[in-house]
Tab-separated table of C-alpha atoms and ligand atoms in Angstrom:
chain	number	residue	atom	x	y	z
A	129	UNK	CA	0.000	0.000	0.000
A	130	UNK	CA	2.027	2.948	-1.447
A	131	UNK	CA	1.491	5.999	0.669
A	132	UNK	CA	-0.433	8.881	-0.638
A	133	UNK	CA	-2.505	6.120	-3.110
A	134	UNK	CA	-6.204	5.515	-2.909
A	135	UNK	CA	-6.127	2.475	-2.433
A	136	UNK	CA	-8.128	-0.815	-2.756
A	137	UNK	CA	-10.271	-3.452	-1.095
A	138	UNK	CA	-10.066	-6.638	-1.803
A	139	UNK	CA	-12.735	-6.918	-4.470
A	140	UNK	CA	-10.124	-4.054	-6.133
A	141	UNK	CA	-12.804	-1.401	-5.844
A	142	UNK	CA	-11.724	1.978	-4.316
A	143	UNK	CA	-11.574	2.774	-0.695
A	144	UNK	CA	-13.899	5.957	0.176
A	145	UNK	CA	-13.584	6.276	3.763
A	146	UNK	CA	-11.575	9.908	3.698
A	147	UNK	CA	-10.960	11.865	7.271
A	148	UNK	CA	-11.718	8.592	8.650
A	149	UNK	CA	-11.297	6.546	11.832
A	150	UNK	CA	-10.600	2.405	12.753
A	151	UNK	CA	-11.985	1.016	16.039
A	152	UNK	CA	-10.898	-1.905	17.175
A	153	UNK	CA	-13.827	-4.658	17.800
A	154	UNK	CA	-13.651	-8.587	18.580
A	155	UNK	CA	-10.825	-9.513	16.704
A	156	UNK	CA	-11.142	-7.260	13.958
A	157	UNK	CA	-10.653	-3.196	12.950
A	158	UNK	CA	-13.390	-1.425	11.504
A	159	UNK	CA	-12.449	1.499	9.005
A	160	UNK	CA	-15.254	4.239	8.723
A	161	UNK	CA	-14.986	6.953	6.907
A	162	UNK	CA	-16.705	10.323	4.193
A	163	UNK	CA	-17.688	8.199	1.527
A	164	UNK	CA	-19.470	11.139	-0.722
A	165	UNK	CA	-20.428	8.864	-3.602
A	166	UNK	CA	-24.033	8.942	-4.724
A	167	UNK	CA	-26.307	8.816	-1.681
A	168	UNK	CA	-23.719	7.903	1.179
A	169	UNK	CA	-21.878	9.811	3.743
A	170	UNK	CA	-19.980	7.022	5.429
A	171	UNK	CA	-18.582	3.824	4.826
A	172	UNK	CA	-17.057	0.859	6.856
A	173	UNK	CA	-14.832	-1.347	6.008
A	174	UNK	CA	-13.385	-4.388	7.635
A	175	UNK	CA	-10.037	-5.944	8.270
A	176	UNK	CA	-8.075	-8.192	10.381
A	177	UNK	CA	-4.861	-7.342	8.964
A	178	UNK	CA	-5.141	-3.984	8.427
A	179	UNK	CA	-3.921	-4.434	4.953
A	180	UNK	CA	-6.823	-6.640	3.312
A	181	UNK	CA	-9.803	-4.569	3.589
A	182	UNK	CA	-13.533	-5.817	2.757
A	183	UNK	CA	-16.320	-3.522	2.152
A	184	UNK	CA	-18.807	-3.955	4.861
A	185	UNK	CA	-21.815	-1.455	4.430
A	186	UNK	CA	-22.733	2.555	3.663
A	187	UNK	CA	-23.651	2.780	7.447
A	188	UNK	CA	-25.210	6.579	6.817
A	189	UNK	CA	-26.645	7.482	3.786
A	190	UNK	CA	-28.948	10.438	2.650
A	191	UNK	CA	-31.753	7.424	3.355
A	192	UNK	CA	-30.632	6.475	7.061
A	193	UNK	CA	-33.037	5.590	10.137
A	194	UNK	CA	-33.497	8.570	11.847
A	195	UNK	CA	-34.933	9.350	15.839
A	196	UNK	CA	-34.923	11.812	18.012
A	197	UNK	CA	-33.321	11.155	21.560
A	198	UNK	CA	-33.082	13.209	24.878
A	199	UNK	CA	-30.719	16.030	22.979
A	200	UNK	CA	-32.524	18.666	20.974
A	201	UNK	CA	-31.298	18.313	17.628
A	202	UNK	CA	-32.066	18.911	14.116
A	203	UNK	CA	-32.787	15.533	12.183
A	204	UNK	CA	-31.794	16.615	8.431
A	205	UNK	CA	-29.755	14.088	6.028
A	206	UNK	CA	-30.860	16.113	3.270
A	207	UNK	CA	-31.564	19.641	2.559
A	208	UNK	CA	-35.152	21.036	1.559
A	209	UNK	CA	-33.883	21.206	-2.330
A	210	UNK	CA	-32.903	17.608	-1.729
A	211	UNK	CA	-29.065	17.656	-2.303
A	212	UNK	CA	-27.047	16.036	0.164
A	213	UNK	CA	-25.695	17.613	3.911
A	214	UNK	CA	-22.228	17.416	4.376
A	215	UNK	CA	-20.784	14.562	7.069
A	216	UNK	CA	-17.328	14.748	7.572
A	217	UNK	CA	-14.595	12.810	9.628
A	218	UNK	CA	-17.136	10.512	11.452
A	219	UNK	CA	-15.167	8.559	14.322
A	220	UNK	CA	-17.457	5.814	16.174
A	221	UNK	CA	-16.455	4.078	19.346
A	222	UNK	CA	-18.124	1.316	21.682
A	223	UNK	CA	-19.289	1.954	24.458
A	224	UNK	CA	-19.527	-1.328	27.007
A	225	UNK	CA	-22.495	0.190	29.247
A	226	UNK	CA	-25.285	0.083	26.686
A	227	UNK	CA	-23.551	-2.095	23.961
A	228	UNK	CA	-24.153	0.819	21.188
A	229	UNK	CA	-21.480	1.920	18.921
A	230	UNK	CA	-21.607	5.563	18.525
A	231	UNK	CA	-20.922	8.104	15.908
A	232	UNK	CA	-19.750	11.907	15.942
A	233	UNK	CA	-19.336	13.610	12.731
A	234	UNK	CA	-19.035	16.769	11.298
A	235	UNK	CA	-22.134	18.401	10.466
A	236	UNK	CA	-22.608	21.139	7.317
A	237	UNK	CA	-25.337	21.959	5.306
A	238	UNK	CA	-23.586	21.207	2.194
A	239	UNK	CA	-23.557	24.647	0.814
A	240	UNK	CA	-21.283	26.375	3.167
A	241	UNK	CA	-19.351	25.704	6.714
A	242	UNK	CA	-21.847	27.874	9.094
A	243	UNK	CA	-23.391	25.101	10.369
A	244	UNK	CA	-20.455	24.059	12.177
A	245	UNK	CA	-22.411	21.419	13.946
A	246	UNK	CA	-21.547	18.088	15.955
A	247	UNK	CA	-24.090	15.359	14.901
A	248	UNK	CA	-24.519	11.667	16.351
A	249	UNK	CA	-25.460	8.256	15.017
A	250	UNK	CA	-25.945	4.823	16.470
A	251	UNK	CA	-25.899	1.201	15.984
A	252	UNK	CA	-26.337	-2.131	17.565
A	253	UNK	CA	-23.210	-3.642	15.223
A	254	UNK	CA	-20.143	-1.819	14.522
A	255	UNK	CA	-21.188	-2.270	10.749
A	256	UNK	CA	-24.970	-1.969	10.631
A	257	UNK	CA	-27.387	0.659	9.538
A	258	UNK	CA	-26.580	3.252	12.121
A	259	UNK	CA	-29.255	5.362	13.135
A	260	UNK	CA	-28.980	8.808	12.895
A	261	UNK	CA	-29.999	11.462	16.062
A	262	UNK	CA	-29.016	14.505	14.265
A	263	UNK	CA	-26.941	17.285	14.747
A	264	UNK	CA	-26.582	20.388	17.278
A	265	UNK	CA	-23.721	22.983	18.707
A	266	UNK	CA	-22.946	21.611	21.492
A	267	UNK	CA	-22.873	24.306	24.138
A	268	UNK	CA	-23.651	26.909	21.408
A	269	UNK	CA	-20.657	26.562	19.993
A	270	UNK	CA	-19.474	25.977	16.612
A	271	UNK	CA	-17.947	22.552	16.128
A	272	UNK	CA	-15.705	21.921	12.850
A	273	UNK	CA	-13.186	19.332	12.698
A	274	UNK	CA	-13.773	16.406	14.993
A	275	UNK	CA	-12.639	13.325	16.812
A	276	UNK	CA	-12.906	11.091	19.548
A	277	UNK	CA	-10.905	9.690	22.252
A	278	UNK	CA	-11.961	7.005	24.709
A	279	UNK	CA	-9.136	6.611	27.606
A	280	UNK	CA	-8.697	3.601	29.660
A	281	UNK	CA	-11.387	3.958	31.976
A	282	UNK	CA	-14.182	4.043	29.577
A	283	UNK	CA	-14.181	8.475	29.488
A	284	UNK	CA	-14.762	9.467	26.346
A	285	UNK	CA	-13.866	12.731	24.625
A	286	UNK	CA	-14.955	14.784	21.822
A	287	UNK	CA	-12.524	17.299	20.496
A	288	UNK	CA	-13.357	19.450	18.128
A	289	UNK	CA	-12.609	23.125	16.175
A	290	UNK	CA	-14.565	25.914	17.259
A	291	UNK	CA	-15.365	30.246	17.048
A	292	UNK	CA	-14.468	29.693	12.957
A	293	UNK	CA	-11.358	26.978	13.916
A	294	UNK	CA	-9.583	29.457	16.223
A	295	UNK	CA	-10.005	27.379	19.188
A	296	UNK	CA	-10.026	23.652	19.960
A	297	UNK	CA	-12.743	22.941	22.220
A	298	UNK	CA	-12.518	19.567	24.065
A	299	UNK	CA	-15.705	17.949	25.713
A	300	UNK	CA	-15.877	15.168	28.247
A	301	UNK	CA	-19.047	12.692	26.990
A	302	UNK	CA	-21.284	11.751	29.203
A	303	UNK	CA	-21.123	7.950	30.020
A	304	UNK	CA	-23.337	6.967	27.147
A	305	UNK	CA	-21.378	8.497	24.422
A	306	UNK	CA	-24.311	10.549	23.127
A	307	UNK	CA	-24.374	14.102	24.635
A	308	UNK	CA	-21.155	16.569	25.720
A	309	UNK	CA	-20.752	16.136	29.483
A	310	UNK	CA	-18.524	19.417	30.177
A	311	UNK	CA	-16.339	21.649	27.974
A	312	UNK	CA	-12.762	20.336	29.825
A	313	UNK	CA	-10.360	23.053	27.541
A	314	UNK	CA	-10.716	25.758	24.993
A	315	UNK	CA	-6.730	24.895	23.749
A	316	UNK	CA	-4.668	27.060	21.641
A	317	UNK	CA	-6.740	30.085	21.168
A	318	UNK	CA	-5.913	31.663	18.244
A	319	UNK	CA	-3.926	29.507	16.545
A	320	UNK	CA	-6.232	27.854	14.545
A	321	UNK	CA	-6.127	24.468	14.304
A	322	UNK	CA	-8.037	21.416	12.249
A	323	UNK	CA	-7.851	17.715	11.911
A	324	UNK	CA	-6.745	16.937	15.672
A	325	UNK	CA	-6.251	13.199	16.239
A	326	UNK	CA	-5.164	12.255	19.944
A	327	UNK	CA	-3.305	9.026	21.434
A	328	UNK	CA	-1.552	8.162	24.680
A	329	UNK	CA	2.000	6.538	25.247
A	330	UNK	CA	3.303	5.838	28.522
A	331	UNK	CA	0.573	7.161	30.546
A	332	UNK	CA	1.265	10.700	28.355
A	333	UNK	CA	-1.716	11.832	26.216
A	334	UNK	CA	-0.526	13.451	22.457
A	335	UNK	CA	-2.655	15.143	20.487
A	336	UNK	CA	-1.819	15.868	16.872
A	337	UNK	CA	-3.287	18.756	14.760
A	338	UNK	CA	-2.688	20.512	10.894
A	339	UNK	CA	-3.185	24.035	10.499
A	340	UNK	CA	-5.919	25.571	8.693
A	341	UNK	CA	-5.271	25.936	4.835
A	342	UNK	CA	-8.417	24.607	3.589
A	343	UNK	CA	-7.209	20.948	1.768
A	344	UNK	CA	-3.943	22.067	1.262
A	345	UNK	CA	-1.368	20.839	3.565
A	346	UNK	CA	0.722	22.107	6.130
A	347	UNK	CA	2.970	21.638	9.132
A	348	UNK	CA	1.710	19.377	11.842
A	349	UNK	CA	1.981	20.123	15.327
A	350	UNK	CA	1.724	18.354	18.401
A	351	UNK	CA	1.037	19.048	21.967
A	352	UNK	CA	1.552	16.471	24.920
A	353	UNK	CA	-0.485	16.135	28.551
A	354	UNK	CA	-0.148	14.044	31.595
A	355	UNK	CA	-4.263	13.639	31.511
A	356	UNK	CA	-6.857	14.531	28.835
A	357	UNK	CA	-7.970	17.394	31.637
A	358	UNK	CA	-4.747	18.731	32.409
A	359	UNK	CA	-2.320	21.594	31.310
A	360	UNK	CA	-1.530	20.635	27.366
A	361	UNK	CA	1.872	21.903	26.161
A	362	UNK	CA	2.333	24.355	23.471
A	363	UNK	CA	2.514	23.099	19.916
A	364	UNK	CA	5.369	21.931	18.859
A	365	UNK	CA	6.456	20.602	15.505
A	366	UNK	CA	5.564	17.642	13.848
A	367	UNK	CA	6.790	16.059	9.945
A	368	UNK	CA	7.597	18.298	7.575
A	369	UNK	CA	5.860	21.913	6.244
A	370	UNK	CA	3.543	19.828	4.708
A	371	UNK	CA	3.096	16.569	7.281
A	372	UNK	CA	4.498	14.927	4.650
A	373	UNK	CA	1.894	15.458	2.378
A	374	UNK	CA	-1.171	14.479	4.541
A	375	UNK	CA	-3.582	15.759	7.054
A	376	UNK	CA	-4.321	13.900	10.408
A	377	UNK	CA	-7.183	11.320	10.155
A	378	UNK	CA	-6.260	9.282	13.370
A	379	UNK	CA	-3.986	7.483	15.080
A	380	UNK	CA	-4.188	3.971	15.778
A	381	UNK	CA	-1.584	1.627	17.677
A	382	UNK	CA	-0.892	-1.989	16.906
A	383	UNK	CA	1.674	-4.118	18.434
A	384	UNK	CA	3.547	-1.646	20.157
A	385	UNK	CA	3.529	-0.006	17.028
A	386	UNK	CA	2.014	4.064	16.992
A	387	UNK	CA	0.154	4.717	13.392
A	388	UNK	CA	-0.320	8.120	12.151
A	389	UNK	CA	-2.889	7.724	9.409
A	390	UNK	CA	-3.810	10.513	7.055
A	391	UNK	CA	-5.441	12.050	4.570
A	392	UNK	CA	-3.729	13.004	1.266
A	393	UNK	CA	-6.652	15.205	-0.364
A	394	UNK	CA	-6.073	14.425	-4.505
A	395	UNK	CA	-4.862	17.845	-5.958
A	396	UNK	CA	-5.873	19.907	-2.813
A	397	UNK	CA	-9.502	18.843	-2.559
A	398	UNK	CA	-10.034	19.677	-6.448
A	399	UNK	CA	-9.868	15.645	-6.896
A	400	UNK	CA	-11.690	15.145	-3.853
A	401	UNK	CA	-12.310	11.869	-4.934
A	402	UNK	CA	-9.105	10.978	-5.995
A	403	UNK	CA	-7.726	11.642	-2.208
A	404	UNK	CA	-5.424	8.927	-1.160
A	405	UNK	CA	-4.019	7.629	2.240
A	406	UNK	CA	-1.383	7.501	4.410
A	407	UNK	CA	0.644	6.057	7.084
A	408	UNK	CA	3.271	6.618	8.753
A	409	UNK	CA	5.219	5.823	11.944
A	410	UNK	CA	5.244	8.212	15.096
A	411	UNK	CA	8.118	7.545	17.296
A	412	UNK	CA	8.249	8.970	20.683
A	413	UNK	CA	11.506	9.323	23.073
A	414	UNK	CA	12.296	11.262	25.749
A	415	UNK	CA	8.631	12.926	25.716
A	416	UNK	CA	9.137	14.275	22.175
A	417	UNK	CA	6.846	12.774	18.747
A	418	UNK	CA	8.323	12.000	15.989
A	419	UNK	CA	7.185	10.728	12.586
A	420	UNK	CA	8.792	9.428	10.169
A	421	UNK	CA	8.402	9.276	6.137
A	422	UNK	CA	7.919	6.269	4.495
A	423	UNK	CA	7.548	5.822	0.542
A	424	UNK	CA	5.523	2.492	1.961
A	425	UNK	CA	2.420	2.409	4.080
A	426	UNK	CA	3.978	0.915	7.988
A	427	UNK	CA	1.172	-1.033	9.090
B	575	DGJ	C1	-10.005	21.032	6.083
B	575	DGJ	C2	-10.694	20.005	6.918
B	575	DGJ	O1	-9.745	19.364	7.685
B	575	DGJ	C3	-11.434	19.024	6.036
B	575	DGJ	O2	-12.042	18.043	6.815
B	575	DGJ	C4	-12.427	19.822	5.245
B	575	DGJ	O3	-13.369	20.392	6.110
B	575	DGJ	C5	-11.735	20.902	4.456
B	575	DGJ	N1	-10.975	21.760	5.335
B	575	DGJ	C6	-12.705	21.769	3.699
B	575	DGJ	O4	-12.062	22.848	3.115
């Protein structure tokens, strides 16, 4: 798997699951991610090797289940003229006291980026017809680029880009997964970050982030805590001045092994759907990240 390729599943079709996210289930990893192809938002695909992938379902469509729950939302998976809403980097995790796997994406209208909206999904199955619960600001606030990170203990956290990306907001969840519990940290202010992607080494909690250039890419940065709720660092360098070609997705760790996987949007989000993927190693020592580029997906 060459890095910065689209590449394929094992029936040698295309893999559309951009800005994406792999959970770990059973004995198997779960890839979801933006599929914008006809009527779908997001894929999931399936591997146990992470290298043989097999298309599983278009868990949210324009035609998903949807139902209201305790959180006011707006239910909308398509706009009054009928074109499609805009879903991006959806990130799902399980969570073990009601069995459900859950879904936060991205919400936009599919016109513009004012929306700036977190919206929620469920499912019985990790690869099922999730039901959608719609979308709202959590807080009031604007929510742009997203993801999830569920420590140890079960607490889960959303993290996402807020007040027109100039601040990244992170949220505890509440135990279920499905509303924002408290706003923990308004990081960085000013300094405008997307894409964040967070893992912990060590007991020490790293959270990666691009800068905001629209698809383009740019220098990665990092920033380190000793707990999700503590002090975070300042940013700190990360890759080259253009992440080597890529913009965070997620990180994922396998066998002692810490994968940075990201997104290499075909010719700056012009060939949206020609965006490929990457991965590549992040090494830490002595409290510092590291990645490092490989012509070769590491995985
Ligand atoms: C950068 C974000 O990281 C992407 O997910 C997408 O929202 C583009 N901006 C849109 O320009």
């Amino acid at each position: 798997m060459k890095n910065g390729a689209l590449w394929t599943d094992i029936s040698g079709q295309p893999i559309h699951a951009h800005g994406g996210w792999i959970l770990q289930y059973g004995d198997a990893y779960y890839w979801y991610g933006e599929d914008r192809r006809d009527r779908n938002y997001v894929s999931c695909y399936r591997s146990t090797n992470l290298s043989d992938w097999e298309f599983r379902n278009h868990i949210l469509t324009m035609d998903s289940p949807m139902r209201t729950y305790r959180v006011r939302t707006t239910l909308k998976l398509q706009r009054d003229d009928g074109g499609k809403v805009n879903l991006e980097r959806p990130k799902v995790l399980y969570n073990e006291k009601t069995g459900k796997f859950v879904l936060w994406a991205h919400y936009e209208n599919g016109k513009d980026y004012l929306d700036a909206a977190a919206a929620v999904a469920t499912c019985d199955t990790p690869d099922g017809d999730f039901t959608y619960h719609g979308h709202f600001n959590p807080y009031g606030y604007m929510s742009r680029d997203c993801t999830l990170f569920q420590d140890d203990d079960g607490t889960a956290y959303f993290i996402s880009a807020s007040r027109d990306n100039a601040d990244m907001h992170v949220y505890r969840l509440s135990d279920d997964y499905m509303n924002v519990d408290a706003l923990v940290h308004r990081l960085w202010q000013g300094e405008y970050r997307e894409a964040p992607a967070v893992t912990k080494i060590g007991g020490r909690y790293y959270m990666l982030s691009s800068f905001c250039t629209g698809w383009a890419p740019n220098q990665g940065r990092y920033a380190v805590s000793d707990s999700m709720e503590g002090r975070w660092s300042a940013l700190r360098d990360i890759g080259d001045e253009t992440t080597y070609h890529s913009q965070p997705a997620f990180i994922l760790q396998k066998d002692g092994k810490v994968l940075y996987f990201g997104d290499r949007w075909g010719g700056n989000g012009e060939k949206y759907f020609e965006s490929g993927y990457v991965v590549y190693p992040l090494i830490e020592k002595d409290g510092e990240l590291h990645m490092l580029y490989t012509d070769e997906s590491v995985l």
